[in-house]
XYZ file of N, CA and C in Angstrom:
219
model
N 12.181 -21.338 -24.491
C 11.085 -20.613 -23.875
C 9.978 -21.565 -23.450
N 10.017 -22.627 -24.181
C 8.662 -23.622 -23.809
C 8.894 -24.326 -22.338
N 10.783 -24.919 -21.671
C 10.313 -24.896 -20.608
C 9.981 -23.844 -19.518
N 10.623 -22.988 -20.071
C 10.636 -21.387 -18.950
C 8.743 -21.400 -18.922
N 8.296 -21.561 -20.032
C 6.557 -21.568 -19.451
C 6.012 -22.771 -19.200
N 6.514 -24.002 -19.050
C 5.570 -25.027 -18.226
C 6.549 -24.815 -16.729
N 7.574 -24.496 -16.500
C 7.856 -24.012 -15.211
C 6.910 -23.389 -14.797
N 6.374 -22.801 -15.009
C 5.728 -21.138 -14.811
C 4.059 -21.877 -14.883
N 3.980 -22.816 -15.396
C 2.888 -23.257 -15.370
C 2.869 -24.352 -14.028
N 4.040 -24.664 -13.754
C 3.449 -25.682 -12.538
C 3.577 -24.874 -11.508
N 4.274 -23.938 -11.544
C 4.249 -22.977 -10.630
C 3.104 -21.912 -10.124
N 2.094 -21.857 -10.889
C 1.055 -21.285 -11.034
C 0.066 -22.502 -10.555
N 0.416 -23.850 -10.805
C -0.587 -25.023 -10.520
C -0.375 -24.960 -8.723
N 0.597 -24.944 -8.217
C 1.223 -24.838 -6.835
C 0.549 -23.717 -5.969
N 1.022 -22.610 -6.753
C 0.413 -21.447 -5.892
C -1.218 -21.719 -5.782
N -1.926 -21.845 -6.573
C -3.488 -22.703 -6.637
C -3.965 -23.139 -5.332
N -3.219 -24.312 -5.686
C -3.041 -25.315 -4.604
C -3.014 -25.168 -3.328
N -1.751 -24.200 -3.074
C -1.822 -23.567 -1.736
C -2.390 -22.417 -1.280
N -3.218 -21.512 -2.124
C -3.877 -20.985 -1.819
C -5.192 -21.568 -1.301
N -5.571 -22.285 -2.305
C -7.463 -22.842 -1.647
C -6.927 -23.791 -0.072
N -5.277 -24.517 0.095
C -5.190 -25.027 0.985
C -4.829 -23.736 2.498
N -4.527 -22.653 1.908
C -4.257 -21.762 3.226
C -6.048 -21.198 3.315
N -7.040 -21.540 2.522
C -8.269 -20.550 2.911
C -9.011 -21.797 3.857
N -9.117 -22.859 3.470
C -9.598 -24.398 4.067
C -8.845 -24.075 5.732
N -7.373 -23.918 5.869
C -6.869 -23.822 7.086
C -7.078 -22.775 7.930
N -7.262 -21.389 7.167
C -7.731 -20.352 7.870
C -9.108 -20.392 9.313
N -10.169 -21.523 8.446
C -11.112 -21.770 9.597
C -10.445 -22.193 10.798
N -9.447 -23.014 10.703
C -8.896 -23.783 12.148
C -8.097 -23.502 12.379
N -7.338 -22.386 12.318
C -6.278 -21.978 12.837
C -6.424 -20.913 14.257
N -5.884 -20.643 14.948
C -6.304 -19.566 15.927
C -5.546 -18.412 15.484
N -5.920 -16.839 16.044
C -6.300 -16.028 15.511
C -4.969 -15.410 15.116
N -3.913 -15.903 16.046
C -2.351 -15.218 15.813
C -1.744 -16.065 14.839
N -2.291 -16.917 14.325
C -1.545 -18.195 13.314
C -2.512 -17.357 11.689
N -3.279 -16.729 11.880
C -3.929 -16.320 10.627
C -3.299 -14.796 10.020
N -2.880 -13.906 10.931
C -1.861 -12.933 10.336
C -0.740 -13.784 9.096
N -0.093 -14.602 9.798
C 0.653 -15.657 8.770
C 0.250 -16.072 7.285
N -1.010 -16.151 7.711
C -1.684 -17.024 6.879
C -1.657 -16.317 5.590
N -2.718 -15.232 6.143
C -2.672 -14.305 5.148
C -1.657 -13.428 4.317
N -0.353 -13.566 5.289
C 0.592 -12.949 4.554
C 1.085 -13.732 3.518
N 1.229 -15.032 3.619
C 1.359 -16.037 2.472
C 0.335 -15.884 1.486
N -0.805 -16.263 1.881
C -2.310 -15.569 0.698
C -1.402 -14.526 0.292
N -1.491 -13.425 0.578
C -0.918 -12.452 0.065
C -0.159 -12.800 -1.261
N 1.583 -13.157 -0.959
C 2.776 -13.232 -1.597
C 2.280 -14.151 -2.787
N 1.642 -15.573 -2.317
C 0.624 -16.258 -3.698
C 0.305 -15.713 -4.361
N -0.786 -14.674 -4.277
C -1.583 -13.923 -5.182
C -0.743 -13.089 -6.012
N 0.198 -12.188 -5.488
C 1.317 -11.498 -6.234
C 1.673 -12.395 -7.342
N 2.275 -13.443 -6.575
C 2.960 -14.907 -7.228
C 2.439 -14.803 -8.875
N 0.537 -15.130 -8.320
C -0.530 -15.364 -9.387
C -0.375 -14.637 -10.360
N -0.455 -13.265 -9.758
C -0.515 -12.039 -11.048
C 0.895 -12.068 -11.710
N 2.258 -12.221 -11.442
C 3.323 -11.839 -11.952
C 3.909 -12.938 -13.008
N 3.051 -14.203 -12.659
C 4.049 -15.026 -13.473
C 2.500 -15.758 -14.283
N 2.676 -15.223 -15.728
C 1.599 -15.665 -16.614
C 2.269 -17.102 -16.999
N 1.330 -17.893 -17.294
C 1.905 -19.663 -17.837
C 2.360 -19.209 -19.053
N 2.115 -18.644 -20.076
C 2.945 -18.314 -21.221
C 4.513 -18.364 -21.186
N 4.702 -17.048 -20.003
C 6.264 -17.003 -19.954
C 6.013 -15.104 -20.368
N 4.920 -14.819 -20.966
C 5.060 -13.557 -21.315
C 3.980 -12.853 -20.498
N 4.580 -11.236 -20.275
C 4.229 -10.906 -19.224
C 2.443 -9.952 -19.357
N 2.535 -9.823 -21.006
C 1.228 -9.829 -21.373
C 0.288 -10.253 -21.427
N -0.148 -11.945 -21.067
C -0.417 -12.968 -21.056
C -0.468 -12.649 -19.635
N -0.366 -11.709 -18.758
C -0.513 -12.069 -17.135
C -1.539 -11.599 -16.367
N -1.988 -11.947 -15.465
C -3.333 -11.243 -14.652
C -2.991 -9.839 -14.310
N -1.926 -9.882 -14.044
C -1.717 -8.034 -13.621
C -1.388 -7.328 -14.840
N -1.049 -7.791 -15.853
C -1.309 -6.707 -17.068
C -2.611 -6.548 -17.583
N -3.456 -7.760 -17.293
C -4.813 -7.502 -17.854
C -5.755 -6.497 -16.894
N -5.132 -6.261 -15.547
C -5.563 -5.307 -14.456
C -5.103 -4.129 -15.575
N -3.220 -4.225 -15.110
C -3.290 -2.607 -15.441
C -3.861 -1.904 -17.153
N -4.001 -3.201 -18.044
C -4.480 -2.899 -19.052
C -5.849 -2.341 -18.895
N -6.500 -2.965 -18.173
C -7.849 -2.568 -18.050
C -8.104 -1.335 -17.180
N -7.374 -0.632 -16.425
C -6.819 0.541 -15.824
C -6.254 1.348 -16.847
N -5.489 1.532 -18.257
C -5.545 1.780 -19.242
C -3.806 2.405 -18.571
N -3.123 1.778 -17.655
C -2.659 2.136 -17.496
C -1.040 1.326 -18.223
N -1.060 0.585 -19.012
C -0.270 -0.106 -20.230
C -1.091 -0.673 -21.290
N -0.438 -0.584 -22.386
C -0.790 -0.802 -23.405
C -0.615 -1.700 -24.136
């Protein structure tokens, strides 16, 4: 399980990465290249929430959403 979560941890270091690098590119891109953009932003952020560095899925940004939505426990 310990590498299944530093996977998950560089993988989380990556998505980071390319997120602050797709918001930096967003200024210079023209306007039909930024639909793209954002759809990647997008799939990252999912990325972000689904895969906690632990390895466990309690430990993740979207359980601490839906926890805080009271909607898992």
């Amino acid at each position: 399980m310990d590498a299944f979560a530093s996977l998950l941890g560089v993988i989380q270091t990556l998505a980071i990465i390319l997120i602050i690098a797709l918001v930096i590119l967003t200024f210079f891109l023209p306007f039909k290249f930024r639909i793209f953009v954002i759809i990647i932003f997008g799939i990252l952020l999912l990325v972000q929430a689904l895969l906690p560095i632990t390895g466990h899925f309690k430990d993740s940004f979207l359980f601490f959403i839906l926890h805080g939505l009271h909607i898992v426990s």
